[in-house]
Coordinates of C-alpha atoms and ligand atoms in Angstrom, one line a residue:
M148 CA 20.1 8.1 85.0
A149 CA 23.2 9.6 83.5
N150 CA 24.4 8.4 80.2
T151 CA 26.7 5.6 81.3
K152 CA 27.5 4.0 78.1
I153 CA 30.7 2.1 78.7
T154 CA 33.3 2.0 76.0
K155 CA 34.5 -1.5 75.3
Y156 CA 37.7 -2.6 73.6
I157 CA 38.3 -5.7 71.5
C158 CA 41.5 -7.5 70.8
S159 CA 42.0 -7.7 67.1
E160 CA 44.0 -10.9 67.6
C161 CA 41.8 -13.1 69.8
G162 CA 38.5 -11.2 70.1
H163 CA 38.8 -10.7 73.9
V164 CA 36.6 -7.9 75.0
T165 CA 37.5 -5.6 78.0
T166 CA 36.4 -2.2 79.4
T167 CA 39.9 -1.1 80.2
K168 CA 42.3 -0.5 77.3
T169 CA 45.6 -2.1 78.2
G170 CA 48.8 -2.4 76.1
K171 CA 48.9 -6.2 76.4
C172 CA 46.0 -8.4 75.9
P173 CA 45.5 -10.5 79.0
A174 CA 44.1 -13.4 76.9
C175 CA 46.6 -13.8 74.1
N176 CA 49.5 -11.7 75.3
S177 CA 49.6 -9.7 72.0
W178 CA 50.7 -6.0 72.3
G179 CA 48.8 -3.0 71.0
T180 CA 45.9 -5.0 69.6
F181 CA 42.9 -3.3 71.4
Q182 CA 40.5 -1.3 69.4
I183 CA 37.2 0.4 70.3
L184 CA 34.4 -2.0 69.9
D185 CA 31.6 -0.5 67.9
E186 CA 28.4 -2.3 69.1
P187 CA 25.5 -2.2 66.7
P188 CA 22.4 -0.4 68.0
P189 CA 19.9 -2.7 69.7
Q190 CA 17.4 -4.1 67.3
S191 CA 14.0 -5.7 67.4
P192 CA 14.5 -9.4 67.6
V193 CA 12.8 -9.9 64.2
Q194 CA 13.0 -7.8 61.1
N195 CA 11.7 -7.7 57.6
L196 CA 8.6 -9.8 58.2
P197 CA 6.2 -8.5 55.6
R198 CA 3.7 -11.3 56.1
V199 CA 3.2 -11.3 59.8
K200 CA 1.6 -8.9 62.2
I201 CA 2.2 -8.0 65.8
I202 CA -0.8 -9.4 67.7
S203 CA -1.3 -6.4 70.0
A204 CA -1.5 -4.0 67.1
L205 CA -4.5 -5.9 65.7
D206 CA -8.0 -4.6 65.9
V207 CA -9.8 -6.9 68.3
K208 CA -13.4 -5.8 68.0
P209 CA -15.8 -8.7 68.6
P210 CA -17.3 -9.8 65.4
A211 CA -20.6 -8.2 64.3
R212 CA -23.4 -10.6 64.8
I213 CA -26.5 -11.4 62.8
A214 CA -29.0 -12.5 65.4
T215 CA -31.4 -15.1 64.0
G216 CA -34.0 -14.0 66.6
I217 CA -34.3 -17.6 67.9
G218 CA -32.9 -17.0 71.3
E219 CA -31.7 -20.5 72.1
F220 CA -30.0 -20.8 68.7
D221 CA -28.3 -17.4 69.0
R222 CA -27.0 -18.2 72.5
V223 CA -25.4 -21.4 71.4
L224 CA -23.7 -19.6 68.5
G225 CA -22.3 -17.1 71.0
G226 CA -24.7 -14.2 70.2
G227 CA -25.7 -14.9 66.6
L228 CA -24.3 -15.7 63.2
V229 CA -21.0 -14.1 62.2
P230 CA -20.8 -12.6 58.6
G231 CA -18.3 -14.7 56.6
G232 CA -18.5 -17.5 59.3
V233 CA -19.7 -21.0 58.4
V234 CA -21.6 -23.3 60.7
L235 CA -22.0 -27.0 60.3
I236 CA -25.0 -28.6 62.1
G237 CA -25.3 -32.3 62.5
G238 CA -28.0 -34.6 63.9
Q239 CA -30.1 -37.7 63.4
P240 CA -32.6 -37.7 60.6
G241 CA -35.9 -36.3 61.6
I242 CA -34.5 -34.5 64.6
G243 CA -35.5 -31.1 63.2
K244 CA -32.4 -29.7 61.5
S245 CA -34.3 -28.5 58.4
T246 CA -37.1 -27.1 60.6
L247 CA -34.7 -25.2 62.8
L248 CA -32.8 -23.7 59.8
L249 CA -35.9 -22.8 57.9
Q250 CA -37.2 -21.0 61.0
A251 CA -33.9 -19.2 61.4
A252 CA -33.8 -18.3 57.7
G253 CA -37.3 -16.9 57.8
S254 CA -36.6 -15.0 60.9
V255 CA -33.4 -13.4 59.6
A256 CA -35.2 -12.4 56.3
K257 CA -38.0 -10.8 58.3
T258 CA -35.8 -9.1 60.9
Y259 CA -33.2 -7.6 58.6
D260 CA -35.6 -7.2 55.7
L261 CA -32.9 -8.7 53.4
P262 CA -33.1 -11.7 51.1
V263 CA -32.1 -15.1 52.6
L264 CA -31.4 -18.2 50.4
Y265 CA -32.4 -21.6 51.6
I266 CA -30.8 -24.2 49.3
S267 CA -32.2 -27.7 49.6
G268 CA -30.8 -30.8 47.8
E269 CA -33.1 -32.9 49.9
E270 CA -36.7 -31.7 49.3
S271 CA -38.8 -30.3 46.6
D272 CA -40.1 -26.7 46.5
A273 CA -43.5 -27.9 47.4
Q274 CA -42.2 -29.8 50.5
I275 CA -40.2 -26.8 51.7
A276 CA -43.1 -24.5 51.1
L277 CA -45.4 -26.8 53.0
R278 CA -43.0 -26.9 56.0
A279 CA -42.6 -23.1 55.8
S280 CA -46.3 -22.6 56.0
R281 CA -46.6 -25.1 58.9
I282 CA -44.1 -23.1 60.9
N283 CA -45.5 -19.9 59.6
T284 CA -42.2 -18.5 58.3
A285 CA -42.9 -17.9 54.6
G286 CA -41.8 -14.3 54.5
E287 CA -41.4 -12.3 51.3
K288 CA -37.6 -12.3 51.4
L289 CA -37.1 -16.0 52.0
Y290 CA -35.9 -17.6 48.8
I291 CA -35.7 -21.3 48.3
Y292 CA -33.7 -23.3 45.7
S293 CA -34.3 -26.9 45.4
G294 CA -31.8 -29.0 43.4
A295 CA -28.4 -30.6 43.8
N296 CA -26.3 -28.2 41.8
L297 CA -24.5 -25.9 44.2
E298 CA -23.0 -23.6 41.5
D299 CA -26.4 -23.1 40.1
A300 CA -27.8 -22.2 43.5
L301 CA -25.0 -19.9 44.6
R302 CA -25.2 -17.9 41.3
N303 CA -28.3 -16.3 42.8
L304 CA -26.1 -14.6 45.4
D305 CA -24.1 -12.6 42.9
G306 CA -25.0 -9.0 42.8
N307 CA -27.8 -9.4 45.3
N308 CA -27.5 -8.3 48.9
F309 CA -28.3 -11.6 50.6
A310 CA -28.0 -11.7 54.4
F311 CA -27.7 -15.4 55.0
V312 CA -27.5 -18.7 53.2
V313 CA -28.5 -22.2 54.3
L314 CA -27.4 -25.4 52.7
D315 CA -29.5 -28.5 53.3
S316 CA -27.5 -30.7 53.2
V317 CA -23.8 -30.9 52.5
Q318 CA -24.3 -34.5 51.5
A319 CA -27.0 -33.8 49.0
M320 CA -25.2 -31.4 46.7
T321 CA -22.6 -31.6 44.0
T322 CA -20.2 -28.9 42.8
G323 CA -17.4 -28.2 40.4
N324 CA -15.6 -30.5 38.2
D325 CA -15.2 -33.2 40.7
S326 CA -17.2 -36.1 39.4
G327 CA -19.1 -38.4 41.7
W328 CA -22.4 -38.7 43.4
P329 CA -23.5 -36.3 46.1
G330 CA -22.3 -37.6 49.5
T331 CA -19.1 -39.1 48.4
V332 CA -16.0 -37.9 50.3
T333 CA -14.7 -35.8 47.4
Q334 CA -18.0 -34.2 46.8
V335 CA -18.7 -33.4 50.4
R336 CA -15.3 -31.9 50.8
A337 CA -15.7 -29.8 47.6
V338 CA -19.2 -28.7 48.5
A339 CA -18.1 -27.6 52.0
Q340 CA -15.1 -25.8 50.6
R341 CA -17.2 -24.0 48.1
M342 CA -19.6 -22.9 50.8
V343 CA -16.8 -21.6 53.0
D344 CA -15.3 -19.7 50.0
C345 CA -18.8 -18.3 49.2
A346 CA -19.4 -17.1 52.7
R347 CA -16.1 -15.4 52.9
E348 CA -16.4 -13.9 49.5
H349 CA -19.9 -12.4 50.1
N350 CA -19.2 -11.8 53.8
I351 CA -22.4 -13.4 54.9
P352 CA -23.0 -16.2 57.3
A353 CA -23.7 -19.7 56.0
V354 CA -25.1 -22.7 57.8
M355 CA -24.6 -26.2 56.3
I356 CA -26.7 -29.1 57.5
G357 CA -24.9 -32.4 57.7
H358 CA -26.0 -36.0 58.2
I359 CA -24.5 -38.1 60.9
T360 CA -23.3 -41.6 60.9
K361 CA -24.4 -44.3 63.3
D362 CA -21.8 -43.3 65.9
G363 CA -22.8 -39.7 65.8
K364 CA -20.0 -38.2 63.6
I365 CA -20.9 -36.0 60.7
A366 CA -20.7 -38.1 57.6
G367 CA -18.0 -37.2 55.1
P368 CA -14.3 -36.5 55.3
M369 CA -12.7 -36.1 58.8
M370 CA -11.5 -32.6 57.8
L371 CA -15.1 -31.3 57.4
E372 CA -15.2 -30.1 60.9
H373 CA -11.9 -28.3 60.5
M374 CA -13.1 -26.4 57.5
V375 CA -15.9 -24.6 59.3
D376 CA -15.9 -22.1 62.1
T377 CA -18.6 -23.7 64.3
V378 CA -19.9 -27.2 64.6
L379 CA -23.3 -27.8 66.3
N380 CA -24.9 -31.0 67.4
F381 CA -28.7 -31.2 67.4
S382 CA -30.0 -34.1 69.3
G383 CA -33.1 -35.5 71.0
E384 CA -33.6 -37.8 73.9
G385 CA -35.4 -41.0 73.3
Y386 CA -38.9 -40.3 72.2
S387 CA -39.2 -37.0 73.9
S388 CA -40.2 -33.9 72.0
Y389 CA -37.3 -31.9 73.5
R390 CA -34.3 -31.2 71.3
M391 CA -30.9 -30.1 72.6
L392 CA -28.5 -27.9 70.6
R393 CA -24.8 -27.8 71.6
A394 CA -21.7 -26.4 70.1
V395 CA -19.0 -29.0 69.6
K396 CA -16.6 -26.4 68.2
N397 CA -17.0 -22.7 68.1
R398 CA -14.4 -20.2 66.9
Y399 CA -16.7 -17.3 67.8
G400 CA -18.0 -18.3 71.2
S401 CA -17.9 -20.9 74.0
T402 CA -19.0 -24.5 73.7
D403 CA -20.6 -24.4 77.1
E404 CA -24.1 -23.3 76.2
L405 CA -27.0 -25.6 75.7
G406 CA -30.0 -24.6 73.7
V407 CA -33.3 -26.5 74.3
F408 CA -36.2 -26.6 72.0
E409 CA -39.5 -28.4 72.0
M410 CA -40.8 -29.8 68.7
S411 CA -44.4 -28.8 68.3
G412 CA -47.0 -29.0 65.6
G413 CA -45.9 -25.5 64.5
G414 CA -42.1 -26.0 64.5
L415 CA -39.5 -25.7 67.2
I416 CA -40.2 -23.6 70.3
P417 CA -37.3 -22.4 72.3
V418 CA -37.4 -23.6 75.9
T419 CA -36.0 -20.8 78.0
D420 CA -36.9 -22.1 81.4
K421 CA -34.9 -25.2 81.7
S422 CA -36.2 -26.0 85.2
G423 CA -39.5 -26.8 83.6
L424 CA -37.8 -29.6 81.7
Y425 CA -37.1 -32.1 84.3
W426 CA -38.0 -31.2 87.8
N427 CA -40.5 -28.4 88.0
R428 CA -43.2 -30.6 86.5
D429 CA -46.3 -32.0 88.1
D430 CA -44.8 -35.5 88.3
S431 CA -41.5 -34.5 90.0
A432 CA -43.2 -34.4 93.4
V433 CA -44.1 -38.0 93.1
A434 CA -42.4 -40.6 95.2
G435 CA -40.1 -43.0 93.3
V436 CA -38.7 -40.5 90.8
A437 CA -35.0 -39.6 90.8
M438 CA -33.0 -37.6 88.3
T439 CA -29.5 -38.3 87.0
I440 CA -27.1 -37.2 84.3
A441 CA -26.1 -40.2 82.2
L442 CA -23.4 -40.2 79.5
E443 CA -24.0 -41.3 76.0
G444 CA -20.5 -41.3 74.5
N445 CA -19.3 -37.9 75.6
T446 CA -22.7 -36.4 75.6
P447 CA -24.4 -35.8 79.0
L448 CA -28.1 -36.7 79.0
A449 CA -30.5 -36.0 81.8
A450 CA -32.5 -39.1 82.7
E451 CA -35.4 -39.6 84.9
I452 CA -35.5 -42.9 86.8
Q453 CA -38.9 -44.0 88.0
T454 CA -39.8 -46.7 90.4
L455 CA -43.1 -48.0 91.5
A456 CA -43.6 -50.2 94.6
V457 CA -46.9 -52.1 95.1
C458 CA -47.8 -54.6 97.8
T459 CA -47.3 -58.0 96.4
V460 CA -49.9 -60.7 96.1
F461 CA -47.3 -63.3 95.1
Q462 CA -45.1 -65.6 97.1
Y463 CA -42.1 -64.1 95.4
P464 CA -42.3 -60.3 94.8
R465 CA -41.9 -59.3 91.2
R466 CA -39.0 -57.3 89.9
T467 CA -39.5 -55.7 86.5
S468 CA -37.0 -53.3 84.9
R469 CA -36.8 -51.2 81.7
G470 CA -33.7 -49.2 80.8
I471 CA -31.7 -50.6 83.8
E472 CA -30.3 -54.1 83.8
L473 CA -32.6 -56.4 85.8
N474 CA -29.7 -58.0 87.8
R475 CA -28.4 -54.6 88.7
F476 CA -31.8 -53.5 89.9
Q477 CA -32.2 -56.7 92.1
L478 CA -28.7 -56.1 93.5
L479 CA -29.4 -52.5 94.4
T480 CA -32.7 -53.5 96.0
A481 CA -30.8 -56.0 98.1
V482 CA -28.2 -53.4 99.1
I483 CA -30.9 -51.0 100.2
D484 CA -32.5 -53.7 102.3
R485 CA -29.3 -54.9 104.0
R486 CA -27.4 -51.6 104.3
C487 CA -30.1 -49.1 104.9
G488 CA -32.8 -51.2 106.5
I489 CA -35.4 -50.4 103.8
G490 CA -36.9 -53.7 103.1
A491 CA -38.7 -54.6 99.9
N492 CA -39.8 -58.2 100.5
N493 CA -43.5 -57.3 100.6
Y494 CA -43.4 -55.2 97.4
D495 CA -43.4 -55.8 93.7
L496 CA -41.0 -53.3 92.3
Y497 CA -40.9 -51.8 88.8
I498 CA -38.1 -49.6 87.6
N499 CA -38.2 -47.6 84.3
V500 CA -36.0 -45.0 82.7
A501 CA -38.4 -42.4 81.2
G502 CA -38.2 -41.6 77.5
G503 CA -37.1 -45.1 76.5
L504 CA -33.5 -44.5 77.4
S505 CA -31.3 -47.4 78.4
I506 CA -28.5 -46.7 80.9
Q507 CA -25.5 -49.0 81.2
D508 CA -23.5 -46.4 83.1
P509 CA -22.9 -47.3 86.8
S510 CA -23.6 -43.7 87.7
A511 CA -27.3 -44.7 87.6
D512 CA -26.8 -46.8 90.8
L513 CA -27.3 -44.0 93.2
P514 CA -30.3 -42.4 91.5
S515 CA -31.8 -45.9 91.2
C516 CA -31.4 -46.5 94.9
A517 CA -32.8 -43.1 95.7
A518 CA -35.8 -43.8 93.5
I519 CA -36.4 -47.3 94.9
A520 CA -36.1 -46.1 98.5
S521 CA -38.4 -43.2 97.7
A522 CA -41.0 -45.5 96.2
L523 CA -40.8 -48.0 99.1
R524 CA -41.2 -45.2 101.7
N525 CA -43.7 -43.3 99.6
I526 CA -41.7 -40.1 100.2
P527 CA -40.8 -37.9 97.2
L528 CA -37.2 -36.8 96.8
Q529 CA -36.3 -33.2 96.9
A530 CA -37.0 -31.5 93.6
G531 CA -34.2 -30.0 91.6
T532 CA -31.7 -32.6 92.8
C533 CA -29.7 -35.0 90.7
W534 CA -27.9 -38.1 91.9
L535 CA -24.6 -39.3 90.5
G536 CA -22.8 -42.3 91.9
E537 CA -22.0 -45.9 91.7
V538 CA -23.1 -48.0 94.6
G539 CA -21.0 -51.0 95.9
L540 CA -22.3 -54.1 97.8
A541 CA -21.2 -52.5 101.1
G542 CA -23.5 -49.6 100.3
E543 CA -20.5 -47.3 99.7
V544 CA -21.0 -44.5 97.1
R545 CA -18.3 -44.4 94.5
P546 CA -17.2 -41.7 92.1
V547 CA -18.4 -41.7 88.4
T548 CA -16.5 -40.9 85.2
R549 CA -16.6 -37.3 83.8
I550 CA -18.3 -35.8 86.9
D551 CA -17.2 -32.3 85.7
L552 CA -19.2 -32.7 82.5
R553 CA -22.2 -34.1 84.3
L554 CA -22.3 -31.3 86.9
K555 CA -22.0 -28.7 84.2
E556 CA -24.9 -30.2 82.3
A557 CA -26.9 -30.5 85.6
A558 CA -26.3 -26.8 86.3
R559 CA -27.2 -25.8 82.7
L560 CA -30.5 -27.8 83.0
G561 CA -31.4 -25.9 86.1
F562 CA -30.7 -28.4 88.8
H563 CA -29.7 -26.8 92.0
T564 CA -28.2 -29.7 94.0
A565 CA -26.1 -32.7 93.1
V566 CA -25.6 -35.7 95.4
V567 CA -22.2 -37.3 94.6
S568 CA -19.6 -39.5 96.2
S569 CA -17.4 -38.0 98.9
R570 CA -14.4 -39.3 97.0
E571 CA -15.3 -37.1 94.1
Q572 CA -12.4 -34.6 93.6
V573 CA -14.3 -32.1 91.5
K574 CA -14.6 -28.4 92.2
F575 CA -17.6 -26.7 90.6
D576 CA -19.4 -23.7 91.7
G577 CA -22.5 -23.8 89.5
I578 CA -24.4 -26.2 91.7
K579 CA -24.7 -27.2 95.4
I580 CA -22.7 -30.4 95.8
V581 CA -23.7 -32.8 98.6
R582 CA -21.0 -35.4 99.2
V583 CA -22.0 -38.8 100.6
T584 CA -19.8 -41.7 101.7
H585 CA -22.5 -44.3 102.2
L586 CA -25.9 -45.0 100.8
E587 CA -27.4 -44.8 104.3
G588 CA -26.2 -41.2 104.5
A589 CA -27.6 -40.4 101.1
L590 CA -31.0 -41.8 101.9
R591 CA -31.1 -40.6 105.5
G592 CA -34.3 -38.7 105.0
L593 CA -36.0 -41.8 103.7
A594 CA -34.7 -44.5 106.1
T595 CA -37.0 -43.5 109.0
Ligands
TYD667 P1 -36.9 -32.2 60.0 O1 -36.7 -30.7 60.2 O2 -37.3 -32.6 58.6 O3 -35.7 -33.0 60.5 P2 -34.3 -33.2 59.8 O4 -34.1 -32.2 58.8 O5 -33.3 -33.2 61.0 O6 -34.3 -34.6 59.2 O7 -38.0 -32.6 61.0 C1 -38.8 -33.7 60.8 C2 -39.6 -34.1 61.9 O8 -40.2 -33.1 62.7 C3 -40.8 -34.9 61.3 O9 -40.8 -36.1 62.0 C4 -42.0 -34.0 61.6 C5 -41.6 -33.2 62.7 N1 -42.1 -31.8 62.7 C6 -43.0 -31.4 63.7 O10 -43.3 -32.2 64.6 N2 -43.5 -30.2 63.7 C7 -43.2 -29.3 62.7 O11 -43.7 -28.1 62.7 C8 -42.3 -29.7 61.6 C9 -42.0 -28.8 60.5 C10 -41.8 -31.0 61.7
MG668 MG1 -33.9 -32.3 56.7

């Protein structure tokens, strides 16, 4: 395009701007007041900002990772530990936090052939050494420090090329000039801050273990989770030997991954084939077993509902339940009888949620009905299917809360089909969704 810069004129009296220079200003009627308007050259909207950067000019290489070599752990982290990044891992006492981190520490030391420091304010040298030998991770470069003085422990990092540091636990240490016992809010905050500073300063990854309170929050100040880059939750289900690792927050990866481990006599074993967990087992082909995903707080939990039907020898058939409310169980049995024509009058019925779990959630209605009907008919349900729905007295199948969360968990655990209410609005591609309106439709294969 030709240079078409238009000359503009401004009235020195009233500021009226025009492109044709006239003798008289049409706005204020003054004479001979127009002058050429010198427009300033176009400028960037912001200038002189020495402390900010344009985002597109930044180097956006993904962070280098230090893989711990424990596949399930690395996957939940988003590919491994990040140098300078701090992870906080919480979980019930005895769940295996110390075991997991000692395994990770030993593995990093061995893989990278660099020193790793495991600081323990909870156990003695001898106890840690015993555990290390039990899980066979006592490498040459794995250093342990036992004691509650964080400064003393961290001094070892100076001038030595450590690859990784673990702090067990943030509630067991003291640091700095802040007085107070370990575990007090001021101490926990100071210890956490000191670990964050230390990781950044040495540019090595750090993991802090944290105790949790009764309601599942990491004990200490609220801001603890904000101070770190990643928060992990390590949990177990009932009395099962399986352990689940989830990211609650992750600045370096997604929070969608689920890591599964099995606690064995020789430490935690990563479980890579999740389908073996719940439905590929020998007992999944048994009649009377149905799977569901219950919610505990906001945490989805896979649960196995088992029912047994035996011919009764009593006048009144027995109904026994564990993990499901007895009244609910009786009600569901009545609904199956009346609405689906699957009678239970001649049978004693037992229902049980495996693993000692107790489910209050109404989403257990549909799996309970499926399990009861399957037991009464002595026909196993299709393996790899989970059932999620509330059942009304008319036999209608109703939606459940947080279906999105449950379906995601089901897919992660390797289920291939979910039976849900037809009123469920959810869209999710990770699993085949079978929508049912009525219990009769859901149990069609059984109601022969
Ligand atoms: P631990 O790692 O001490 O748990 P946390 O640090 O979360 O409190 O694990 C303790 C439990 O794990 C304990 O009950 C014993 C069991 N365990 C095993 O079954 N196998 C093992 O190899 C180890 C080291 C522990
Ligand atoms: Mg411990």
